[in-house]
PDB file of C-alpha atoms and ligand atoms in Angstrom:
ATOM      1  CA  UNK A1320      -3.167 -62.422  17.861  1.00 53.00           C
ATOM      2  CA  UNK A1321      -4.618 -61.198  14.563  1.00 58.00           C
ATOM      3  CA  UNK A1322      -6.930 -58.841  16.437  1.00 58.00           C
ATOM      4  CA  UNK A1323      -3.947 -57.529  18.405  1.00 59.00           C
ATOM      5  CA  UNK A1324      -2.042 -56.735  15.148  1.00 54.00           C
ATOM      6  CA  UNK A1325      -5.073 -54.964  13.707  1.00 53.00           C
ATOM      7  CA  UNK A1326      -5.461 -52.942  16.919  1.00 50.00           C
ATOM      8  CA  UNK A1327      -1.763 -51.966  16.860  1.00 51.00           C
ATOM      9  CA  UNK A1328      -2.093 -50.951  13.209  1.00 53.00           C
ATOM     10  CA  UNK A1329      -5.121 -48.768  14.018  1.00 50.00           C
ATOM     11  CA  UNK A1330      -3.280 -47.135  16.935  1.00 49.00           C
ATOM     12  CA  UNK A1331      -0.246 -46.395  14.720  1.00 51.00           C
ATOM     13  CA  UNK A1332      -2.442 -44.850  12.036  1.00 47.00           C
ATOM     14  CA  UNK A1333      -4.088 -42.627  14.685  1.00 45.00           C
ATOM     15  CA  UNK A1334      -0.673 -41.558  16.071  1.00 45.00           C
ATOM     16  CA  UNK A1335       0.712 -40.773  12.585  1.00 44.00           C
ATOM     17  CA  UNK A1336      -2.391 -38.834  11.580  1.00 44.00           C
ATOM     18  CA  UNK A1337      -2.329 -36.870  14.857  1.00 40.00           C
ATOM     19  CA  UNK A1338       1.307 -35.967  14.227  1.00 43.00           C
ATOM     20  CA  UNK A1339       0.667 -34.893  10.665  1.00 41.00           C
ATOM     21  CA  UNK A1340      -2.365 -32.819  11.621  1.00 41.00           C
ATOM     22  CA  UNK A1341      -0.276 -31.197  14.364  1.00 40.00           C
ATOM     23  CA  UNK A1342       2.342 -30.381  11.724  1.00 38.00           C
ATOM     24  CA  UNK A1343      -0.330 -28.944   9.445  1.00 40.00           C
ATOM     25  CA  UNK A1344      -1.585 -26.745  12.286  1.00 41.00           C
ATOM     26  CA  UNK A1345       1.930 -25.505  12.991  1.00 42.00           C
ATOM     27  CA  UNK A1346       2.458 -24.692   9.312  1.00 41.00           C
ATOM     28  CA  UNK A1347      -0.826 -22.840   9.032  1.00 49.00           C
ATOM     29  CA  UNK A1348      -0.023 -20.861  12.204  1.00 50.00           C
ATOM     30  CA  UNK A1349       3.220 -19.752  10.603  1.00 50.00           C
ATOM     31  CA  UNK A1350       1.706 -19.155   7.228  1.00 51.00           C
ATOM     32  CA  UNK A1351       1.231 -15.387   7.374  1.00 49.00           C
ATOM     33  CA  UNK A1352       3.820 -14.393   9.909  1.00 69.00           C
ATOM     34  CA  UNK A1353       5.725 -12.246   7.435  1.00 77.00           C
ATOM     35  CA  UNK A1354       2.886  -9.697   7.680  1.00 89.00           C
ATOM     36  CA  UNK A1355       1.930 -10.144  11.314  1.00 92.00           C
ATOM     37  CA  UNK A1356       4.294  -7.648  12.967  1.00 93.00           C
ATOM     38  CA  UNK A1357       3.749  -5.120  10.170  1.00 95.00           C
ATOM     39  CA  UNK A1358      -0.056  -5.176  10.513  1.00 96.00           C
ATOM     40  CA  UNK A1359       0.159  -5.156  14.328  1.00 96.00           C
ATOM     41  CA  UNK A1360       2.360  -2.050  14.126  1.00 97.00           C
ATOM     42  CA  UNK A1361       0.157  -0.370  11.527  1.00 98.00           C
ATOM     43  CA  UNK A1362      -3.030  -0.871  13.531  1.00 98.00           C
ATOM     44  CA  UNK A1363      -1.759  -0.344  17.055  1.00 98.00           C
ATOM     45  CA  UNK A1364       1.347   1.806  17.271  1.00 98.00           C
ATOM     46  CA  UNK A1365       0.941   5.500  18.100  1.00 98.00           C
ATOM     47  CA  UNK A1366       4.064   5.994  15.968  1.00 98.00           C
ATOM     48  CA  UNK A1367       1.978   5.067  12.928  1.00 98.00           C
ATOM     49  CA  UNK A1368      -0.563   7.789  13.792  1.00 98.00           C
ATOM     50  CA  UNK A1369       2.220  10.287  14.425  1.00 98.00           C
ATOM     51  CA  UNK A1370       3.853   9.551  11.064  1.00 98.00           C
ATOM     52  CA  UNK A1371       0.574  10.141   9.203  1.00 98.00           C
ATOM     53  CA  UNK A1372       0.013  13.404  11.099  1.00 98.00           C
ATOM     54  CA  UNK A1373       3.595  14.407  10.386  1.00 98.00           C
ATOM     55  CA  UNK A1374       3.110  13.716   6.688  1.00 98.00           C
ATOM     56  CA  UNK A1375      -0.153  15.642   6.395  1.00 98.00           C
ATOM     57  CA  UNK A1376       1.137  18.541   8.550  1.00 98.00           C
ATOM     58  CA  UNK A1377       4.108  18.844   6.202  1.00 98.00           C
ATOM     59  CA  UNK A1378       1.820  18.566   3.187  1.00 98.00           C
ATOM     60  CA  UNK A1379      -0.309  21.430   4.468  1.00 98.00           C
ATOM     61  CA  UNK A1380       2.776  23.644   4.924  1.00 98.00           C
ATOM     62  CA  UNK A1381       4.072  22.790   1.469  1.00 98.00           C
ATOM     63  CA  UNK A1382       0.697  23.529  -0.093  1.00 98.00           C
ATOM     64  CA  UNK A1383       0.642  26.924   1.654  1.00 98.00           C
ATOM     65  CA  UNK A1384       4.150  27.615   0.282  1.00 97.00           C
ATOM     66  CA  UNK A1385       3.102  26.609  -3.230  1.00 96.00           C
ATOM     67  CA  UNK A1386       0.036  28.830  -3.115  1.00 96.00           C
ATOM     68  CA  UNK A1387       2.040  31.781  -1.754  1.00 96.00           C
ATOM     69  CA  UNK A1388       4.676  31.539  -4.489  1.00 94.00           C
ATOM     70  CA  UNK A1389       2.306  30.551  -7.288  1.00 89.00           C
ATOM     71  CA  UNK A1390       2.872  32.201 -10.641  1.00 88.00           C
ATOM     72  CA  UNK A1391       1.082  29.531 -12.659  1.00 79.00           C
ATOM     73  CA  UNK A1392      -1.869  30.251 -14.852  1.00 87.00           C
ATOM     74  CA  UNK A1393      -3.032  26.652 -14.445  1.00 94.00           C
ATOM     75  CA  UNK A1394      -4.990  25.637 -11.319  1.00 96.00           C
ATOM     76  CA  UNK A1395      -2.899  23.966  -8.633  1.00 97.00           C
ATOM     77  CA  UNK A1396      -3.314  20.258  -7.961  1.00 98.00           C
ATOM     78  CA  UNK A1397      -2.295  17.801  -5.269  1.00 98.00           C
ATOM     79  CA  UNK A1398      -1.949  14.183  -6.409  1.00 98.00           C
ATOM     80  CA  UNK A1399      -2.531  11.465  -3.830  1.00 98.00           C
ATOM     81  CA  UNK A1400      -2.531   7.707  -3.921  1.00 98.00           C
ATOM     82  CA  UNK A1401      -5.506   6.105  -2.114  1.00 98.00           C
ATOM     83  CA  UNK A1402      -4.589   2.813  -0.426  1.00 98.00           C
ATOM     84  CA  UNK A1403      -2.485   3.221   2.717  1.00 98.00           C
ATOM     85  CA  UNK A1404      -2.148   6.902   1.803  1.00 98.00           C
ATOM     86  CA  UNK A1405      -5.695   8.136   2.441  1.00 98.00           C
ATOM     87  CA  UNK A1406      -7.646   4.940   3.206  1.00 98.00           C
ATOM     88  CA  UNK A1407      -6.726   2.203   5.676  1.00 98.00           C
ATOM     89  CA  UNK A1408      -7.118  -1.318   4.291  1.00 97.00           C
ATOM     90  CA  UNK A1409      -5.365  -3.077   7.147  1.00 96.00           C
ATOM     91  CA  UNK A1410      -8.588  -4.947   8.174  1.00 94.00           C
ATOM     92  CA  UNK A1411      -8.302  -6.759   4.835  1.00 93.00           C
ATOM     93  CA  UNK A1412      -4.778  -7.834   5.755  1.00 91.00           C
ATOM     94  CA  UNK A1413      -5.974  -9.089   9.156  1.00 90.00           C
ATOM     95  CA  UNK A1414      -8.491 -11.268   7.394  1.00 79.00           C
ATOM     96  CA  UNK A1415      -5.740 -12.833   5.330  1.00 71.00           C
ATOM     97  CA  UNK A1416      -3.595 -13.421   8.433  1.00 81.00           C
ATOM     98  CA  UNK A1417      -6.318 -14.969  10.595  1.00 80.00           C
ATOM     99  CA  UNK A1418      -8.553 -16.893   8.221  1.00 64.00           C
ATOM    100  CA  UNK A1419      -6.175 -19.047   6.249  1.00 61.00           C
ATOM    101  CA  UNK A1420      -9.000 -21.186   4.878  1.00 61.00           C
ATOM    102  CA  UNK A1421     -11.492 -18.421   4.208  1.00 61.00           C
ATOM    103  CA  UNK A1422      -9.688 -15.567   2.544  1.00 68.00           C
ATOM    104  CA  UNK A1423     -11.583 -12.543   1.346  1.00 76.00           C
ATOM    105  CA  UNK A1424     -10.292 -11.425  -2.019  1.00 89.00           C
ATOM    106  CA  UNK A1425      -9.139  -7.852  -2.499  1.00 92.00           C
ATOM    107  CA  UNK A1426     -12.119  -7.142  -4.761  1.00 93.00           C
ATOM    108  CA  UNK A1427     -14.555  -8.460  -2.148  1.00 93.00           C
ATOM    109  CA  UNK A1428     -12.967  -6.126   0.399  1.00 95.00           C
ATOM    110  CA  UNK A1429     -12.882  -3.027  -1.816  1.00 96.00           C
ATOM    111  CA  UNK A1430     -16.468  -3.604  -3.020  1.00 97.00           C
ATOM    112  CA  UNK A1431     -17.646  -3.198   0.571  1.00 97.00           C
ATOM    113  CA  UNK A1432     -16.416   0.430   0.431  1.00 98.00           C
ATOM    114  CA  UNK A1433     -15.712   0.284   4.149  1.00 97.00           C
ATOM    115  CA  UNK A1434     -12.082   1.433   4.446  1.00 98.00           C
ATOM    116  CA  UNK A1435     -11.603   4.210   6.994  1.00 98.00           C
ATOM    117  CA  UNK A1436      -9.683   7.445   6.449  1.00 98.00           C
ATOM    118  CA  UNK A1437      -6.123   7.436   7.770  1.00 98.00           C
ATOM    119  CA  UNK A1438      -5.117   9.927  10.503  1.00 98.00           C
ATOM    120  CA  UNK A1439      -5.059  13.469   9.093  1.00 98.00           C
ATOM    121  CA  UNK A1440      -6.016  12.413   5.546  1.00 98.00           C
ATOM    122  CA  UNK A1441      -9.551  13.778   5.481  1.00 98.00           C
ATOM    123  CA  UNK A1442      -8.590  17.062   7.119  1.00 98.00           C
ATOM    124  CA  UNK A1443      -5.839  17.601   4.550  1.00 98.00           C
ATOM    125  CA  UNK A1444      -8.155  16.767   1.630  1.00 98.00           C
ATOM    126  CA  UNK A1445     -10.641  19.345   2.915  1.00 98.00           C
ATOM    127  CA  UNK A1446      -7.817  21.858   3.406  1.00 98.00           C
ATOM    128  CA  UNK A1447      -6.867  21.498  -0.283  1.00 98.00           C
ATOM    129  CA  UNK A1448     -10.448  22.322  -1.217  1.00 98.00           C
ATOM    130  CA  UNK A1449     -10.623  25.280   1.198  1.00 98.00           C
ATOM    131  CA  UNK A1450      -7.520  26.771  -0.461  1.00 97.00           C
ATOM    132  CA  UNK A1451      -8.989  26.579  -3.971  1.00 97.00           C
ATOM    133  CA  UNK A1452      -6.622  23.838  -5.160  1.00 97.00           C
ATOM    134  CA  UNK A1453      -7.765  20.421  -6.429  1.00 98.00           C
ATOM    135  CA  UNK A1454      -7.073  16.875  -5.299  1.00 98.00           C
ATOM    136  CA  UNK A1455      -6.574  14.102  -7.861  1.00 98.00           C
ATOM    137  CA  UNK A1456      -6.672  10.475  -6.763  1.00 98.00           C
ATOM    138  CA  UNK A1457      -4.239   8.309  -8.761  1.00 96.00           C
ATOM    139  CA  UNK A1458      -4.712   4.720  -7.661  1.00 95.00           C
ATOM    140  CA  UNK A1459      -3.739   1.277  -8.896  1.00 93.00           C
ATOM    141  CA  UNK A1460      -7.193   0.014  -8.074  1.00 93.00           C
ATOM    142  CA  UNK A1461      -8.844  -1.354 -11.221  1.00 89.00           C
ATOM    143  CA  UNK A1462     -11.517   0.494 -13.126  1.00 87.00           C
ATOM    144  CA  UNK A1463     -14.081  -2.140 -12.084  1.00 89.00           C
ATOM    145  CA  UNK A1464     -13.507  -0.884  -8.531  1.00 93.00           C
ATOM    146  CA  UNK A1465     -14.230   2.720  -9.540  1.00 93.00           C
ATOM    147  CA  UNK A1466     -17.825   2.927  -8.265  1.00 96.00           C
ATOM    148  CA  UNK A1467     -17.019   1.282  -4.929  1.00 97.00           C
ATOM    149  CA  UNK A1468     -13.920   3.448  -4.524  1.00 97.00           C
ATOM    150  CA  UNK A1469     -15.888   6.656  -5.075  1.00 98.00           C
ATOM    151  CA  UNK A1470     -18.578   5.367  -2.700  1.00 98.00           C
ATOM    152  CA  UNK A1471     -15.913   4.705  -0.059  1.00 98.00           C
ATOM    153  CA  UNK A1472     -14.296   8.135  -0.481  1.00 98.00           C
ATOM    154  CA  UNK A1473     -17.706   9.838  -0.331  1.00 98.00           C
ATOM    155  CA  UNK A1474     -18.809   7.888   2.752  1.00 98.00           C
ATOM    156  CA  UNK A1475     -15.617   8.977   4.528  1.00 98.00           C
ATOM    157  CA  UNK A1476     -16.317  12.584   3.539  1.00 98.00           C
ATOM    158  CA  UNK A1477     -13.518  13.159   1.001  1.00 98.00           C
ATOM    159  CA  UNK A1478     -14.009  16.054  -1.436  1.00 98.00           C
ATOM    160  CA  UNK A1479     -13.286  15.662  -5.185  1.00 98.00           C
ATOM    161  CA  UNK A1480     -14.648  12.084  -5.077  1.00 98.00           C
ATOM    162  CA  UNK A1481     -15.860  12.115  -8.697  1.00 97.00           C
ATOM    163  CA  UNK A1482     -14.921  10.567 -12.027  1.00 94.00           C
ATOM    164  CA  UNK A1483     -12.905  13.592 -13.135  1.00 95.00           C
ATOM    165  CA  UNK A1484     -10.576  13.364 -10.127  1.00 97.00           C
ATOM    166  CA  UNK A1485     -10.147   9.581  -9.945  1.00 96.00           C
ATOM    167  CA  UNK A1486      -7.600   7.907 -12.236  1.00 94.00           C
ATOM    168  CA  UNK A1487      -7.508   4.139 -11.856  1.00 92.00           C
ATOM    169  CA  UNK A1488      -4.999   1.538 -13.029  1.00 86.00           C
ATOM    170  CA  UNK A1489      -7.260   0.629 -15.924  1.00 72.00           C
ATOM    171  CA  UNK A1490      -7.307   4.102 -17.412  1.00 64.00           C
ATOM    172  CA  UNK A1491      -5.133   2.657 -20.166  1.00 58.00           C
ATOM    173  CA  UNK A1492      -5.408   5.683 -22.427  1.00 54.00           C
ATOM    174  CA  UNK A1493      -3.151   7.469 -19.952  1.00 59.00           C
ATOM    175  CA  UNK A1494      -0.813   4.529 -19.454  1.00 54.00           C
ATOM    176  CA  UNK A1495       2.688   4.342 -20.828  1.00 54.00           C
ATOM    177  CA  UNK A1496       2.955   0.603 -21.212  1.00 52.00           C
ATOM    178  CA  UNK A1497       3.104  -0.611 -17.642  1.00 52.00           C
ATOM    179  CA  UNK A1498      -0.416  -0.327 -16.290  1.00 69.00           C
ATOM    180  CA  UNK A1499       0.760  -0.028 -12.706  1.00 84.00           C
ATOM    181  CA  UNK A1500       3.050   2.877 -13.606  1.00 88.00           C
ATOM    182  CA  UNK A1501       1.419   6.161 -12.715  1.00 91.00           C
ATOM    183  CA  UNK A1502       3.585   8.280 -15.004  1.00 90.00           C
ATOM    184  CA  UNK A1503       0.987   8.580 -17.792  1.00 89.00           C
ATOM    185  CA  UNK A1504      -1.765   9.499 -15.372  1.00 92.00           C
ATOM    186  CA  UNK A1505       0.380  12.165 -13.721  1.00 94.00           C
ATOM    187  CA  UNK A1506       1.040  13.576 -17.208  1.00 92.00           C
ATOM    188  CA  UNK A1507      -2.707  13.594 -17.831  1.00 92.00           C
ATOM    189  CA  UNK A1508      -3.335  15.665 -14.700  1.00 95.00           C
ATOM    190  CA  UNK A1509      -0.457  17.994 -15.688  1.00 95.00           C
ATOM    191  CA  UNK A1510      -2.146  18.829 -18.993  1.00 95.00           C
ATOM    192  CA  UNK A1511      -4.537  21.213 -17.277  1.00 96.00           C
ATOM    193  CA  UNK A1512      -3.170  21.518 -13.743  1.00 97.00           C
ATOM    194  CA  UNK A1513       0.103  22.322 -12.038  1.00 97.00           C
ATOM    195  CA  UNK A1514       0.974  19.440  -9.694  1.00 97.00           C
ATOM    196  CA  UNK A1515       2.536  21.048  -6.628  1.00 97.00           C
ATOM    197  CA  UNK A1516       2.568  18.086  -4.272  1.00 98.00           C
ATOM    198  CA  UNK A1517       2.395  14.285  -4.396  1.00 98.00           C
ATOM    199  CA  UNK A1518       1.485  11.968  -1.522  1.00 98.00           C
ATOM    200  CA  UNK A1519       1.957   8.219  -1.360  1.00 98.00           C
ATOM    201  CA  UNK A1520       3.086   5.167   0.600  1.00 98.00           C
ATOM    202  CA  UNK A1521       5.014   3.794  -2.398  1.00 98.00           C
ATOM    203  CA  UNK A1522       7.841   5.669  -4.108  1.00 98.00           C
ATOM    204  CA  UNK A1523       6.232   4.798  -7.447  1.00 96.00           C
ATOM    205  CA  UNK A1524       3.494   7.266  -6.444  1.00 97.00           C
ATOM    206  CA  UNK A1525       5.991  10.116  -6.984  1.00 98.00           C
ATOM    207  CA  UNK A1526       8.123   9.468 -10.059  1.00 95.00           C
ATOM    208  CA  UNK A1527       8.990   6.782 -12.574  1.00 93.00           C
ATOM    209  CA  UNK A1528      12.584   7.202 -11.361  1.00 95.00           C
ATOM    210  CA  UNK A1529      11.696   4.891  -8.455  1.00 96.00           C
ATOM    211  CA  UNK A1530      10.126   2.080 -10.479  1.00 93.00           C
ATOM    212  CA  UNK A1531      13.322   0.101 -11.133  1.00 94.00           C
ATOM    213  CA  UNK A1532      14.288  -1.622  -7.886  1.00 95.00           C
ATOM    214  CA  UNK A1533      16.634  -4.182  -9.475  1.00 94.00           C
ATOM    215  CA  UNK A1534      19.867  -2.483  -8.341  1.00 95.00           C
ATOM    216  CA  UNK A1535      20.350  -2.058  -4.586  1.00 96.00           C
ATOM    217  CA  UNK A1536      16.558  -2.032  -4.080  1.00 96.00           C
ATOM    218  CA  UNK A1537      16.313   1.271  -5.991  1.00 96.00           C
ATOM    219  CA  UNK A1538      18.040   3.257  -3.242  1.00 97.00           C
ATOM    220  CA  UNK A1539      20.167   5.313  -5.680  1.00 97.00           C
ATOM    221  CA  UNK A1540      17.026   7.054  -6.944  1.00 97.00           C
ATOM    222  CA  UNK A1541      16.117   8.022  -3.386  1.00 98.00           C
ATOM    223  CA  UNK A1542      19.581   9.510  -2.958  1.00 98.00           C
ATOM    224  CA  UNK A1543      19.194  11.422  -6.208  1.00 98.00           C
ATOM    225  CA  UNK A1544      15.830  12.879  -5.163  1.00 98.00           C
ATOM    226  CA  UNK A1545      16.637  13.342  -1.471  1.00 98.00           C
ATOM    227  CA  UNK A1546      15.809  17.070  -1.495  1.00 98.00           C
ATOM    228  CA  UNK A1547      12.282  16.392  -2.751  1.00 98.00           C
ATOM    229  CA  UNK A1548      11.192  14.370   0.299  1.00 98.00           C
ATOM    230  CA  UNK A1549       9.212  16.565   2.630  1.00 98.00           C
ATOM    231  CA  UNK A1550       9.091  19.117  -0.192  1.00 98.00           C
ATOM    232  CA  UNK A1551       7.191  17.990  -3.283  1.00 98.00           C
ATOM    233  CA  UNK A1552       7.036  14.316  -2.215  1.00 98.00           C
ATOM    234  CA  UNK A1553       5.281  13.409   1.043  1.00 98.00           C
ATOM    235  CA  UNK A1554       5.899   9.759   1.983  1.00 98.00           C
ATOM    236  CA  UNK A1555       3.527   7.928   4.308  1.00 98.00           C
ATOM    237  CA  UNK A1556       4.397   4.680   6.097  1.00 98.00           C
ATOM    238  CA  UNK A1557       3.386   1.230   4.872  1.00 98.00           C
ATOM    239  CA  UNK A1558       5.357  -1.704   6.245  1.00 97.00           C
ATOM    240  CA  UNK A1559       2.662  -4.194   5.165  1.00 96.00           C
ATOM    241  CA  UNK A1560       3.212  -4.384   1.391  1.00 95.00           C
ATOM    242  CA  UNK A1561       4.659  -2.442  -1.500  1.00 95.00           C
ATOM    243  CA  UNK A1562       7.057  -2.359  -4.419  1.00 95.00           C
ATOM    244  CA  UNK A1563       9.885  -2.744  -1.853  1.00 96.00           C
ATOM    245  CA  UNK A1564       8.874  -6.405  -1.392  1.00 94.00           C
ATOM    246  CA  UNK A1565       9.701  -7.664  -4.881  1.00 95.00           C
ATOM    247  CA  UNK A1566      13.508  -7.372  -4.753  1.00 96.00           C
ATOM    248  CA  UNK A1567      13.473  -8.865  -1.248  1.00 95.00           C
ATOM    249  CA  UNK A1568      11.786 -11.948  -2.700  1.00 95.00           C
ATOM    250  CA  UNK A1569      14.021 -11.943  -5.823  1.00 96.00           C
ATOM    251  CA  UNK A1570      10.951 -10.996  -7.951  1.00 95.00           C
ATOM    252  CA  UNK A1571       9.485 -14.478  -7.347  1.00 95.00           C
ATOM    253  CA  UNK A1572       5.765 -14.917  -6.793  1.00 92.00           C
ATOM    254  CA  UNK A1573       3.818 -17.730  -5.162  1.00 90.00           C
ATOM    255  CA  UNK A1574       6.446 -18.334  -2.479  1.00 91.00           C
ATOM    256  CA  UNK A1575       5.514 -20.243   0.653  1.00 88.00           C
ATOM    257  CA  UNK A1576       5.910 -18.482   3.976  1.00 85.00           C
ATOM    258  CA  UNK A1577       8.943 -20.655   4.724  1.00 88.00           C
ATOM    259  CA  UNK A1578      10.594 -19.702   1.412  1.00 92.00           C
ATOM    260  CA  UNK A1579       9.866 -16.026   2.134  1.00 90.00           C
ATOM    261  CA  UNK A1580      11.474 -16.307   5.569  1.00 90.00           C
ATOM    262  CA  UNK A1581      14.601 -17.902   4.070  1.00 92.00           C
ATOM    263  CA  UNK A1582      14.929 -15.157   1.458  1.00 93.00           C
ATOM    264  CA  UNK A1583      14.313 -12.370   3.991  1.00 93.00           C
ATOM    265  CA  UNK A1584      17.002 -13.779   6.306  1.00 92.00           C
ATOM    266  CA  UNK A1585      19.422 -14.004   3.380  1.00 95.00           C
ATOM    267  CA  UNK A1586      18.966 -10.245   2.812  1.00 94.00           C
ATOM    268  CA  UNK A1587      19.852  -9.244   6.382  1.00 95.00           C
ATOM    269  CA  UNK A1588      23.217  -7.652   7.096  1.00 94.00           C
ATOM    270  CA  UNK A1589      25.149  -7.542  10.349  1.00 95.00           C
ATOM    271  CA  UNK A1590      27.242  -4.568   9.344  1.00 90.00           C
TER     272      UNK A1590
HETATM  273 MG1  LIG B 611      -0.778   2.951  -1.710  1.00 52.78          MG
END
C-alpha cells in the first residue's frame, strides 16, 4: 500500500513537471513573436527591396537637383544613418528570435563587422562621391563600436568610411544633452558643409522636430514637414524597431512578450 502511494506520488510529480515544462516551451515559443513578422518581411519581401531602391533612386534625383541649383560656397553633404539605412542588421534580430537562451548582444554582433549593405545603398554612396559631394555617417552606435563600424563599411565598399565622416552617439562634444539626439552632430557637419539631403529609417535621423512622440505618436510633426519627405528627407523602411515603439509600449521597458501583446492590441483601432 505504502509503495503504491509513493508510486502514485512519483507519477503525479512527473505529470505536473511535464505540464509545466510544456508551458515553459509554449511561453518561450511566443517570446519574440512581436518581431517575427517584421523580420520575416524585412528579409524576404521583394517590397522591402523595392522600397530601398525607391528611396535611393529618389535620393539620387534630389542630389542631382541640389548640385544643379547649388549656389553654396560650402561643399555639399549628404547625411545618412547607418543601421537599417545603409547596413542590414536583421541577422542579429533573427538570433534574438531563435536562440532565446543564447542571445548575442548588440556589441558582439557589431564587433563582427559583418552587416551587409542594403539594396541600393552602396551604389548611392558611390554616386555621392562621383558627384564631388561628401557623405557623413551619423549613427547612434557607440564610440567603442567606431573601429568595427568603419571596418564593416570598408569591407562592404562604402566610400568616406573614415573618422572625419563618422559621428557616433558618444561624440558628446557635439551632443545637445540627449546623446541619442542627432541634432548637435548635424550642426557639426553644417559648420563646414551644406547638408542637402538626409537619409534614415527613423524620423529622428532628420530633425529634432520628430523626437517628441508623446502626443499622437508624433504624427503632427510629420504633417508639418510633409513637403520635405521625398525632397530633403528620404525615409527607408524599418518595421523591426525604432523610436515609434516607445509610445506603443507606453514608454515602459522590460516588458514581457505577453505584456507587449496586450499593449499593442490596446492601441489598435477599428475605425
Ligand atoms: Mg537606423
